[in-house]
CSV table of C-alpha atoms in Angstrom, one decimal:
chain,number,residue,atom,x,y,z
A,1,MET,CA,14.9,-37.5,-6.8
A,2,THR,CA,13.5,-34.0,-6.6
A,3,GLN,CA,10.0,-33.7,-5.2
A,4,LEU,CA,8.1,-30.7,-6.4
A,5,THR,CA,5.9,-29.0,-3.9
A,6,VAL,CA,3.1,-27.1,-5.5
A,7,THR,CA,1.5,-24.4,-3.5
A,8,THR,CA,-1.7,-22.8,-4.5
A,9,TYR,CA,-2.4,-19.0,-4.2
A,10,LYS,CA,-4.9,-19.8,-1.4
A,11,GLU,CA,-2.2,-21.4,0.8
A,12,CYS,CA,0.2,-18.6,0.0
A,13,ILE,CA,-2.3,-15.9,0.8
A,14,ASP,CA,-3.0,-17.5,4.1
A,15,ALA,CA,0.7,-17.8,4.9
A,16,CYS,CA,1.2,-14.1,4.0
A,17,ILE,CA,-1.7,-13.1,6.2
A,18,ARG,CA,-0.3,-15.0,9.2
A,19,CYS,CA,3.1,-13.6,8.6
A,20,MET,CA,1.8,-10.0,8.3
A,21,ASN,CA,-0.1,-10.4,11.5
A,22,VAL,CA,2.8,-12.0,13.5
A,23,CYS,CA,5.3,-9.4,12.2
A,24,ASN,CA,3.0,-6.5,13.0
A,25,VAL,CA,2.3,-7.9,16.5
A,26,SER,CA,6.0,-8.2,17.0
A,27,TYR,CA,6.5,-4.6,15.8
A,28,VAL,CA,4.0,-3.3,18.3
A,29,SER,CA,5.6,-5.4,21.1
A,30,SER,CA,9.1,-4.2,20.2
A,31,LEU,CA,7.9,-0.6,20.2
A,32,LYS,CA,6.4,-0.9,23.7
A,33,GLY,CA,9.4,-2.7,25.3
A,34,LEU,CA,12.0,-1.1,27.5
A,35,ASP,CA,14.6,-2.9,25.3
A,36,ILE,CA,13.5,-1.2,22.1
A,37,PHE,CA,17.2,-0.2,21.4
A,38,GLU,CA,18.2,-3.9,21.2
A,39,LEU,CA,15.1,-4.6,19.1
A,40,ARG,CA,15.4,-1.7,16.7
A,41,GLU,CA,16.5,-3.8,13.7
A,42,CYS,CA,13.7,-6.3,14.5
A,43,LEU,CA,11.0,-3.7,14.5
A,44,ARG,CA,12.3,-2.3,11.2
A,45,LEU,CA,12.3,-5.6,9.5
A,46,ASP,CA,9.0,-6.6,11.0
A,47,ARG,CA,7.4,-3.6,9.2
A,48,GLU,CA,9.3,-4.2,5.9
A,49,CYS,CA,8.1,-7.8,5.9
A,50,ALA,CA,4.5,-7.0,6.9
A,51,ASP,CA,4.2,-4.4,4.2
A,52,LEU,CA,5.5,-6.7,1.5
A,53,CYS,CA,3.2,-9.5,2.7
A,54,GLY,CA,0.4,-7.0,2.2
A,55,VAL,CA,1.6,-6.3,-1.4
A,56,ALA,CA,1.7,-10.0,-2.1
A,57,ILE,CA,-1.8,-10.7,-0.8
A,58,GLN,CA,-3.2,-7.9,-3.0
A,59,ALA,CA,-1.2,-9.2,-6.0
A,60,MET,CA,-2.4,-12.8,-5.6
A,61,THR,CA,-6.1,-12.0,-5.0
A,62,ARG,CA,-6.1,-9.9,-8.2
A,63,ASN,CA,-4.0,-12.5,-10.1
A,64,SER,CA,-1.2,-10.0,-10.9
A,65,PRO,CA,1.2,-10.9,-13.7
A,66,PHE,CA,4.0,-10.2,-11.2
A,67,VAL,CA,3.1,-12.7,-8.5
A,68,ALA,CA,6.2,-14.8,-9.0
A,69,GLU,CA,8.6,-11.8,-8.5
A,70,ILE,CA,6.6,-10.4,-5.6
A,71,CYS,CA,6.6,-13.8,-3.8
A,72,GLU,CA,10.3,-14.1,-4.3
A,73,LEU,CA,10.7,-10.6,-2.8
A,74,VAL,CA,8.5,-11.5,0.2
A,75,ALA,CA,10.6,-14.7,0.7
A,76,LYS,CA,13.7,-12.5,1.0
A,77,ALA,CA,12.1,-10.2,3.4
A,78,CYS,CA,10.9,-13.1,5.5
A,79,ASP,CA,14.4,-14.6,5.6
A,80,ALA,CA,15.9,-11.3,6.7
A,81,CYS,CA,13.3,-10.8,9.4
A,82,ALA,CA,13.7,-14.3,10.7
A,83,ASP,CA,17.5,-14.0,10.7
A,84,GLU,CA,17.3,-10.9,12.9
A,85,CYS,CA,14.6,-12.2,15.2
A,86,MET,CA,16.6,-15.3,15.8
A,87,LYS,CA,19.0,-13.2,17.8
A,88,HIS,CA,16.4,-12.4,20.4
A,89,LYS,CA,14.7,-14.6,23.0
A,90,HIS,CA,11.4,-12.7,23.2
A,91,GLU,CA,8.4,-14.9,22.6
A,92,HIS,CA,7.2,-12.5,19.8
A,93,CYS,CA,10.6,-12.7,18.1
A,94,GLN,CA,10.6,-16.5,18.3
A,95,GLU,CA,7.1,-16.7,16.8
A,96,CYS,CA,8.3,-14.4,14.0
A,97,VAL,CA,11.1,-16.7,13.2
A,98,GLU,CA,8.8,-19.7,12.8
A,99,VAL,CA,6.1,-17.9,10.8
A,100,CYS,CA,8.5,-16.0,8.6
A,101,ARG,CA,10.5,-19.2,7.7
A,102,GLU,CA,7.2,-21.0,6.9
A,103,CYS,CA,6.0,-18.1,4.8
A,104,ALA,CA,9.3,-17.8,2.9
A,105,SER,CA,9.1,-21.5,2.1
A,106,ILE,CA,5.5,-21.3,0.9
A,107,CYS,CA,6.2,-18.2,-1.2
A,108,ARG,CA,9.1,-20.0,-3.0
A,109,SER,CA,6.9,-22.9,-3.9
A,110,VAL,CA,3.8,-21.0,-5.0
A,111,LEU,CA,2.3,-22.3,-8.1
A,112,VAL,CA,2.3,-19.4,-10.5
A,113,THR,CA,-0.8,-19.7,-12.5
A,114,ALA,CA,-1.0,-16.1,-13.8
B,1,MET,CA,34.8,0.6,-21.9
B,2,THR,CA,31.7,0.3,-19.7
B,3,GLN,CA,30.3,3.5,-18.5
B,4,LEU,CA,28.5,3.2,-15.2
B,5,THR,CA,25.4,5.4,-14.7
B,6,VAL,CA,24.8,6.1,-11.1
B,7,THR,CA,21.3,7.2,-10.2
B,8,THR,CA,20.5,8.6,-6.8
B,9,TYR,CA,17.4,7.7,-4.8
B,10,LYS,CA,16.2,11.2,-5.3
B,11,GLU,CA,16.2,10.8,-9.1
B,12,CYS,CA,14.6,7.4,-8.9
B,13,ILE,CA,11.9,8.6,-6.5
B,14,ASP,CA,11.0,11.4,-8.9
B,15,ALA,CA,10.9,9.0,-11.8
B,16,CYS,CA,8.6,6.7,-9.9
B,17,ILE,CA,6.3,9.6,-9.0
B,18,ARG,CA,6.0,10.7,-12.6
B,19,CYS,CA,5.4,7.1,-13.7
B,20,MET,CA,2.7,6.5,-11.0
B,21,ASN,CA,1.0,9.7,-12.0
B,22,VAL,CA,1.1,9.0,-15.8
B,23,CYS,CA,-0.1,5.4,-15.3
B,24,ASN,CA,-2.9,6.4,-13.0
B,25,VAL,CA,-4.0,9.1,-15.4
B,26,SER,CA,-3.9,6.6,-18.3
B,27,TYR,CA,-6.0,4.2,-16.1
B,28,VAL,CA,-8.6,6.8,-15.5
B,29,SER,CA,-8.7,7.8,-19.2
B,30,SER,CA,-9.0,4.1,-20.3
B,31,LEU,CA,-11.8,3.6,-17.8
B,32,LYS,CA,-13.8,6.5,-19.3
B,33,GLY,CA,-13.3,5.7,-22.9
B,34,LEU,CA,-15.8,3.9,-25.2
B,35,ASP,CA,-13.0,1.6,-26.3
B,36,ILE,CA,-12.4,0.3,-22.8
B,37,PHE,CA,-12.6,-3.3,-24.2
B,38,GLU,CA,-9.5,-2.7,-26.4
B,39,LEU,CA,-7.7,-1.0,-23.5
B,40,ARG,CA,-8.5,-3.5,-20.8
B,41,GLU,CA,-4.9,-4.9,-20.6
B,42,CYS,CA,-3.6,-1.4,-20.6
B,43,LEU,CA,-5.7,-0.3,-17.7
B,44,ARG,CA,-4.8,-3.5,-15.8
B,45,LEU,CA,-1.1,-2.9,-16.2
B,46,ASP,CA,-1.4,0.8,-15.5
B,47,ARG,CA,-2.6,0.0,-12.1
B,48,GLU,CA,-0.1,-2.8,-11.5
B,49,CYS,CA,2.7,-0.4,-12.4
B,50,ALA,CA,1.3,2.6,-10.4
B,51,ASP,CA,0.9,0.5,-7.3
B,52,LEU,CA,4.5,-0.9,-7.5
B,53,CYS,CA,5.9,2.6,-8.1
B,54,GLY,CA,4.1,3.6,-4.9
B,55,VAL,CA,5.8,0.7,-3.0
B,56,ALA,CA,9.2,1.8,-4.4
B,57,ILE,CA,8.7,5.4,-3.4
B,58,GLN,CA,7.9,4.3,0.2
B,59,ALA,CA,10.9,1.9,0.2
B,60,MET,CA,13.4,4.5,-1.0
B,61,THR,CA,12.3,7.3,1.3
B,62,ARG,CA,12.7,4.9,4.3
B,63,ASN,CA,15.9,3.5,3.0
B,64,SER,CA,14.5,-0.1,2.9
B,65,PRO,CA,17.1,-2.9,2.7
B,66,PHE,CA,15.0,-4.2,-0.3
B,67,VAL,CA,15.3,-1.2,-2.6
B,68,ALA,CA,17.3,-3.1,-5.2
B,69,GLU,CA,14.8,-5.9,-5.5
B,70,ILE,CA,11.9,-3.6,-5.5
B,71,CYS,CA,13.3,-1.3,-8.2
B,72,GLU,CA,14.0,-4.3,-10.3
B,73,LEU,CA,10.4,-5.4,-9.9
B,74,VAL,CA,9.2,-1.9,-10.8
B,75,ALA,CA,11.4,-1.9,-13.9
B,76,LYS,CA,9.7,-5.2,-15.0
B,77,ALA,CA,6.2,-3.7,-14.5
B,78,CYS,CA,7.2,-0.6,-16.4
B,79,ASP,CA,8.4,-2.6,-19.3
B,80,ALA,CA,5.2,-4.7,-19.4
B,81,CYS,CA,3.1,-1.6,-19.2
B,82,ALA,CA,5.1,0.1,-21.9
B,83,ASP,CA,4.9,-3.0,-24.2
B,84,GLU,CA,1.1,-3.1,-23.9
B,85,CYS,CA,0.6,0.7,-24.3
B,86,MET,CA,2.7,0.7,-27.4
B,87,LYS,CA,-0.1,-1.2,-29.2
B,88,HIS,CA,-2.4,1.8,-28.8
B,89,LYS,CA,-2.4,5.3,-30.4
B,90,HIS,CA,-4.1,7.2,-27.6
B,91,GLU,CA,-2.1,10.1,-26.4
B,92,HIS,CA,-2.3,8.8,-22.8
B,93,CYS,CA,-1.0,5.5,-23.9
B,94,GLN,CA,1.9,7.0,-25.8
B,95,GLU,CA,2.8,9.2,-22.8
B,96,CYS,CA,2.8,6.0,-20.7
B,97,VAL,CA,5.2,4.3,-23.0
B,98,GLU,CA,7.7,7.1,-22.8
B,99,VAL,CA,7.5,7.6,-19.0
B,100,CYS,CA,7.5,3.9,-18.2
B,101,ARG,CA,10.6,3.3,-20.4
B,102,GLU,CA,12.4,6.1,-18.6
B,103,CYS,CA,11.3,4.9,-15.2
B,104,ALA,CA,12.5,1.3,-16.0
B,105,SER,CA,15.9,2.6,-17.1
B,106,ILE,CA,16.3,4.8,-14.0
B,107,CYS,CA,15.2,2.0,-11.7
B,108,ARG,CA,17.8,-0.3,-13.2
B,109,SER,CA,20.6,2.2,-12.6
B,110,VAL,CA,19.6,3.3,-9.1
B,111,LEU,CA,22.6,3.6,-6.8
B,112,VAL,CA,21.8,1.2,-4.0
B,113,THR,CA,23.1,2.8,-0.9
B,114,ALA,CA,21.1,0.8,1.7
C,1,MET,CA,-33.3,0.0,23.7
C,2,THR,CA,-30.1,0.2,21.7
C,3,GLN,CA,-28.1,-3.0,21.5
C,4,LEU,CA,-24.4,-2.4,21.1
C,5,THR,CA,-22.6,-4.9,18.8
C,6,VAL,CA,-19.0,-5.1,19.7
C,7,THR,CA,-16.7,-6.5,17.0
C,8,THR,CA,-13.1,-7.4,17.7
C,9,TYR,CA,-10.2,-6.6,15.4
C,10,LYS,CA,-9.9,-10.3,14.6
C,11,GLU,CA,-13.5,-10.4,13.2
C,12,CYS,CA,-13.0,-7.2,11.3
C,13,ILE,CA,-9.6,-8.3,9.8
C,14,ASP,CA,-11.3,-11.5,8.6
C,15,ALA,CA,-14.2,-9.5,7.1
C,16,CYS,CA,-11.7,-7.2,5.3
C,17,ILE,CA,-9.7,-10.1,3.9
C,18,ARG,CA,-12.9,-11.7,2.6
C,19,CYS,CA,-14.0,-8.4,1.1
C,20,MET,CA,-10.6,-7.7,-0.5
C,21,ASN,CA,-10.6,-11.2,-2.0
C,22,VAL,CA,-14.1,-11.0,-3.4
C,23,CYS,CA,-13.6,-7.5,-4.8
C,24,ASN,CA,-10.4,-8.4,-6.5
C,25,VAL,CA,-11.9,-11.6,-8.0
C,26,SER,CA,-14.8,-9.5,-9.3
C,27,TYR,CA,-12.3,-7.0,-10.7
C,28,VAL,CA,-10.4,-9.7,-12.6
C,29,SER,CA,-13.7,-11.2,-13.9
C,30,SER,CA,-14.9,-7.8,-15.0
C,31,LEU,CA,-11.7,-7.2,-16.8
C,32,LYS,CA,-12.0,-10.4,-18.8
C,33,GLY,CA,-15.6,-10.1,-19.8
C,34,LEU,CA,-17.0,-8.9,-23.1
C,35,ASP,CA,-19.2,-6.5,-21.2
C,36,ILE,CA,-16.4,-4.6,-19.6
C,37,PHE,CA,-18.0,-1.4,-20.8
C,38,GLU,CA,-21.1,-2.0,-18.6
C,39,LEU,CA,-18.9,-3.1,-15.7
C,40,ARG,CA,-16.3,-0.2,-15.8
C,41,GLU,CA,-17.6,1.5,-12.7
C,42,CYS,CA,-17.8,-1.9,-10.9
C,43,LEU,CA,-14.2,-2.7,-11.6
C,44,ARG,CA,-13.1,0.7,-10.6
C,45,LEU,CA,-14.9,0.5,-7.2
C,46,ASP,CA,-13.7,-3.1,-6.7
C,47,ARG,CA,-10.1,-2.0,-6.8
C,48,GLU,CA,-10.8,1.1,-4.6
C,49,CYS,CA,-12.5,-1.1,-2.0
C,50,ALA,CA,-9.9,-3.9,-2.2
C,51,ASP,CA,-7.1,-1.4,-1.7
C,52,LEU,CA,-8.7,0.2,1.3
C,53,CYS,CA,-9.4,-3.2,2.8
C,54,GLY,CA,-5.7,-3.8,2.6
C,55,VAL,CA,-4.9,-0.6,4.4
C,56,ALA,CA,-7.4,-1.5,7.1
C,57,ILE,CA,-5.9,-5.0,7.6
C,58,GLN,CA,-2.4,-3.5,8.0
C,59,ALA,CA,-3.7,-0.9,10.4
C,60,MET,CA,-5.5,-3.3,12.6
C,61,THR,CA,-2.7,-5.8,12.8
C,62,ARG,CA,-0.3,-3.1,13.9
C,63,ASN,CA,-2.9,-1.5,16.2
C,64,SER,CA,-2.8,1.9,14.4
C,65,PRO,CA,-4.2,4.9,16.3
C,66,PHE,CA,-6.3,5.6,13.2
C,67,VAL,CA,-8.2,2.3,13.0
C,68,ALA,CA,-11.6,3.9,13.7
C,69,GLU,CA,-11.2,6.4,10.9
C,70,ILE,CA,-9.8,3.8,8.5
C,71,CYS,CA,-12.6,1.4,9.2
C,72,GLU,CA,-15.2,4.2,8.6
C,73,LEU,CA,-13.5,4.9,5.3
C,74,VAL,CA,-13.6,1.2,4.3
C,75,ALA,CA,-17.3,1.0,5.2
C,76,LYS,CA,-18.0,3.9,2.8
C,77,ALA,CA,-16.0,2.2,0.0
C,78,CYS,CA,-17.9,-1.1,0.7
C,79,ASP,CA,-21.2,0.7,0.4
C,80,ALA,CA,-20.3,2.4,-2.8
C,81,CYS,CA,-19.0,-0.8,-4.3
C,82,ALA,CA,-22.1,-2.7,-3.2
C,83,ASP,CA,-24.4,0.0,-4.6
C,84,GLU,CA,-22.8,-0.2,-8.0
C,85,CYS,CA,-22.5,-4.0,-8.1
C,86,MET,CA,-26.3,-4.3,-7.3
C,87,LYS,CA,-27.0,-3.0,-10.8
C,88,HIS,CA,-25.5,-6.1,-12.4
C,89,LYS,CA,-26.7,-9.7,-12.4
C,90,HIS,CA,-23.3,-11.3,-12.7
C,91,GLU,CA,-22.6,-13.9,-10.0
C,92,HIS,CA,-19.3,-12.1,-9.1
C,93,CYS,CA,-21.2,-8.8,-8.7
C,94,GLN,CA,-23.9,-10.3,-6.5
C,95,GLU,CA,-21.2,-12.0,-4.3
C,96,CYS,CA,-19.6,-8.5,-4.0
C,97,VAL,CA,-22.8,-7.0,-2.9
C,98,GLU,CA,-23.2,-9.5,-0.1
C,99,VAL,CA,-19.6,-9.5,1.2
C,100,CYS,CA,-19.3,-5.7,0.9
C,101,ARG,CA,-22.5,-5.1,2.9
C,102,GLU,CA,-21.3,-7.5,5.6
C,103,CYS,CA,-17.8,-5.9,5.7
C,104,ALA,CA,-19.3,-2.4,5.9
C,105,SER,CA,-21.5,-3.5,8.8
C,106,ILE,CA,-18.6,-5.1,10.7
C,107,CYS,CA,-16.3,-2.1,10.1
C,108,ARG,CA,-18.8,0.2,11.6
C,109,SER,CA,-19.2,-2.0,14.7
C,110,VAL,CA,-15.5,-2.6,15.3
C,111,LEU,CA,-14.4,-2.2,18.8
C,112,VAL,CA,-11.7,0.4,18.8
C,113,THR,CA,-9.2,-0.6,21.4
C,114,ALA,CA,-6.2,1.5,20.2
D,1,MET,CA,-15.9,37.7,5.2
D,2,THR,CA,-14.7,34.1,4.7
D,3,GLN,CA,-11.9,33.6,2.3
D,4,LEU,CA,-12.0,30.2,0.6
D,5,THR,CA,-8.6,28.7,-0.1
D,6,VAL,CA,-8.8,26.3,-3.0
D,7,THR,CA,-6.1,23.7,-3.3
D,8,THR,CA,-5.6,21.6,-6.5
D,9,TYR,CA,-4.8,17.9,-6.4
D,10,LYS,CA,-1.3,18.8,-7.8
D,11,GLU,CA,-0.5,21.0,-4.8
D,12,CYS,CA,-1.9,18.4,-2.4
D,13,ILE,CA,0.0,15.5,-4.1
D,14,ASP,CA,3.3,17.5,-3.8
D,15,ALA,CA,2.6,18.3,-0.1
D,16,CYS,CA,1.9,14.6,0.6
D,17,ILE,CA,5.1,13.6,-1.2
D,18,ARG,CA,7.1,16.1,0.9
D,19,CYS,CA,5.4,14.8,4.1
D,20,MET,CA,6.0,11.1,3.3
D,21,ASN,CA,9.6,11.9,2.6
D,22,VAL,CA,10.3,13.9,5.8
D,23,CYS,CA,8.3,11.4,7.9
D,24,ASN,CA,10.2,8.5,6.6
D,25,VAL,CA,13.6,10.3,6.9
D,26,SER,CA,12.7,11.0,10.6
D,27,TYR,CA,11.7,7.4,11.1
D,28,VAL,CA,15.1,6.2,9.8
D,29,SER,CA,16.9,8.8,12.0
D,30,SER,CA,14.9,7.8,15.1
D,31,LEU,CA,15.6,4.1,14.4
D,32,LYS,CA,19.4,4.8,14.3
D,33,GLY,CA,19.6,7.1,17.4
D,34,LEU,CA,20.8,6.0,20.9
D,35,ASP,CA,17.6,7.7,22.2
D,36,ILE,CA,15.2,5.5,20.3
D,37,PHE,CA,13.3,4.8,23.5
D,38,GLU,CA,12.4,8.5,23.9
D,39,LEU,CA,11.5,8.7,20.2
D,40,ARG,CA,9.4,5.5,20.0
D,41,GLU,CA,6.1,7.2,19.6
D,42,CYS,CA,7.6,9.6,17.0
D,43,LEU,CA,8.8,6.7,14.8
D,44,ARG,CA,5.5,5.0,15.1
D,45,LEU,CA,3.6,8.0,14.0
D,46,ASP,CA,6.1,8.9,11.3
D,47,ARG,CA,5.4,5.6,9.6
D,48,GLU,CA,1.6,5.8,10.1
D,49,CYS,CA,1.7,9.3,8.5
D,50,ALA,CA,4.0,8.3,5.7
D,51,ASP,CA,1.9,5.3,4.8
D,52,LEU,CA,-1.3,7.3,4.7
D,53,CYS,CA,0.4,10.0,2.6
D,54,GLY,CA,1.2,7.2,0.1
D,55,VAL,CA,-2.5,6.1,0.1
D,56,ALA,CA,-3.5,9.7,-0.6
D,57,ILE,CA,-1.1,10.2,-3.4
D,58,GLN,CA,-2.3,7.1,-5.2
D,59,ALA,CA,-5.9,8.1,-4.6
D,60,MET,CA,-5.5,11.6,-6.0
D,61,THR,CA,-3.5,10.5,-9.1
D,62,ARG,CA,-6.3,8.1,-10.0
D,63,ASN,CA,-9.0,10.5,-9.1
D,64,SER,CA,-10.5,8.2,-6.5
D,65,PRO,CA,-14.1,8.9,-5.3
D,66,PHE,CA,-12.8,8.8,-1.8
D,67,VAL,CA,-10.2,11.6,-2.0
D,68,ALA,CA,-12.0,13.9,0.4
D,69,GLU,CA,-12.2,11.2,3.2
D,70,ILE,CA,-8.6,10.1,2.6
D,71,CYS,CA,-7.3,13.6,2.7
D,72,GLU,CA,-9.2,14.2,6.0
D,73,LEU,CA,-7.6,11.1,7.4
D,74,VAL,CA,-4.1,12.2,6.3
D,75,ALA,CA,-4.7,15.6,8.0
D,76,LYS,CA,-5.4,13.8,11.3
D,77,ALA,CA,-2.3,11.6,11.0
D,78,CYS,CA,-0.2,14.7,10.2
D,79,ASP,CA,-1.6,16.5,13.2
D,80,ALA,CA,-0.9,13.5,15.5
D,81,CYS,CA,2.6,13.2,14.1
D,82,ALA,CA,3.4,16.9,14.5
D,83,ASP,CA,2.0,17.0,18.1
D,84,GLU,CA,4.3,14.1,19.0
D,85,CYS,CA,7.4,15.5,17.2
D,86,MET,CA,6.9,18.9,18.9
D,87,LYS,CA,8.0,17.3,22.1
D,88,HIS,CA,11.5,16.6,20.7
D,89,LYS,CA,14.3,19.0,19.8
D,90,HIS,CA,15.9,16.9,17.1
D,91,GLU,CA,16.3,18.6,13.8
D,92,HIS,CA,14.4,15.8,12.0
D,93,CYS,CA,11.6,16.1,14.5
D,94,GLN,CA,11.3,19.8,14.1
D,95,GLU,CA,11.3,19.5,10.3
D,96,CYS,CA,8.5,16.9,10.7
D,97,VAL,CA,6.4,19.3,12.7
D,98,GLU,CA,6.7,22.0,10.0
D,99,VAL,CA,6.0,19.8,7.0
D,100,CYS,CA,3.2,17.8,8.7
D,101,ARG,CA,1.4,21.0,9.7
D,102,GLU,CA,1.6,22.3,6.2
D,103,CYS,CA,0.4,19.0,4.7
D,104,ALA,CA,-2.5,18.9,7.1
D,105,SER,CA,-3.5,22.4,6.2
D,106,ILE,CA,-3.3,21.6,2.4
D,107,CYS,CA,-5.2,18.3,2.8
D,108,ARG,CA,-8.0,20.1,4.5
D,109,SER,CA,-8.3,22.7,1.7
D,110,VAL,CA,-8.0,20.4,-1.2
D,111,LEU,CA,-10.4,21.0,-4.0
D,112,VAL,CA,-12.4,17.9,-4.4
D,113,THR,CA,-13.1,17.5,-8.0
D,114,ALA,CA,-14.0,13.8,-8.1
């Protein structure tokens, strides 16, 4: 039996804020490290993901008619970012994996009330 | 026989810039008019569309891995904006219809090289 | 004797998130009302303010070198939005006044650590 | 005798589009290079500058009341980006220097008609 998880905008906004924050912190950490060459794809996806989270937060707070599509897009960016960060042992990468996975899941279950 | 239209990022960026500009001009015109009540859905969609065009322009100029999804999203916003603007005779609304339709078409045919 | 209030990025990010949210909620309420003509300048400034709050949140979470200037800009937008909303009795306008004033004050006292 | 240079929004929007594009191209090039460690501050400022150019373009096309402040902010970001890129011989860095300097100059002379 399928269980439907209904997520409110409030929960999804909070998840996107956490994700934007963790991704941007990881971006800054990657930029400062001596191993930036190994982390170049991480830092690129961190920023892509953080930027799209920002778009989603704006969209949800103003009840945009495109919330469903935007949240689906954020979920893809979160997955891509988590897949890349999984390849690295750094604490900030591991935290990214966890928070991105959670955000992707919440974005996919958001209750579209627009 | 199917004819494939291939659109470069350059063409699509130009289309999104034109669309952002026309939508924002229409937004400002709607805001100033005495008939703002009739145009309220127009001005809302003008801003939604202009904002997403801005996201797409940034994404294409930095060769984002999510260009395809973002352009599909812009195309939907353009269609929604054009559908609403079609209901109004104002010159700025009619210009929106034309430019949004063109932008939607170009976004859907963009050559994804990422 | 001058008392220096030091605000951390965390506090300022939280204030900007609250402000973006309240401004966008007020924008949506203004758009739906029968008195949209009276509220047209409110809804315009609501969106200006919400968008700039979004820029500030991104900037602070990625420790941008331009945080000080961006927070100063947000403070101006908050003041302008609050000044306009003060002219209206609507509950969403009054909430905007309070949250924008608070956000402006916090933005001006943010501790720039970049 | 002082000569006043008046720049229209149209010219300034075009300058910001060029600058966003060149900065984002330089960001992508820096990300792909073997010498990313040397270019880390460049790529950081490329993205800061490109993002703020995007904010300015949106602001000017919608005749924001904060165009003057936003253009001043973009000019600072352009200068910071150009100063950093000047330290590197790469063609994409040198192009950034030229386009950022031009954009900064145009942003400072923009005719504020809001």
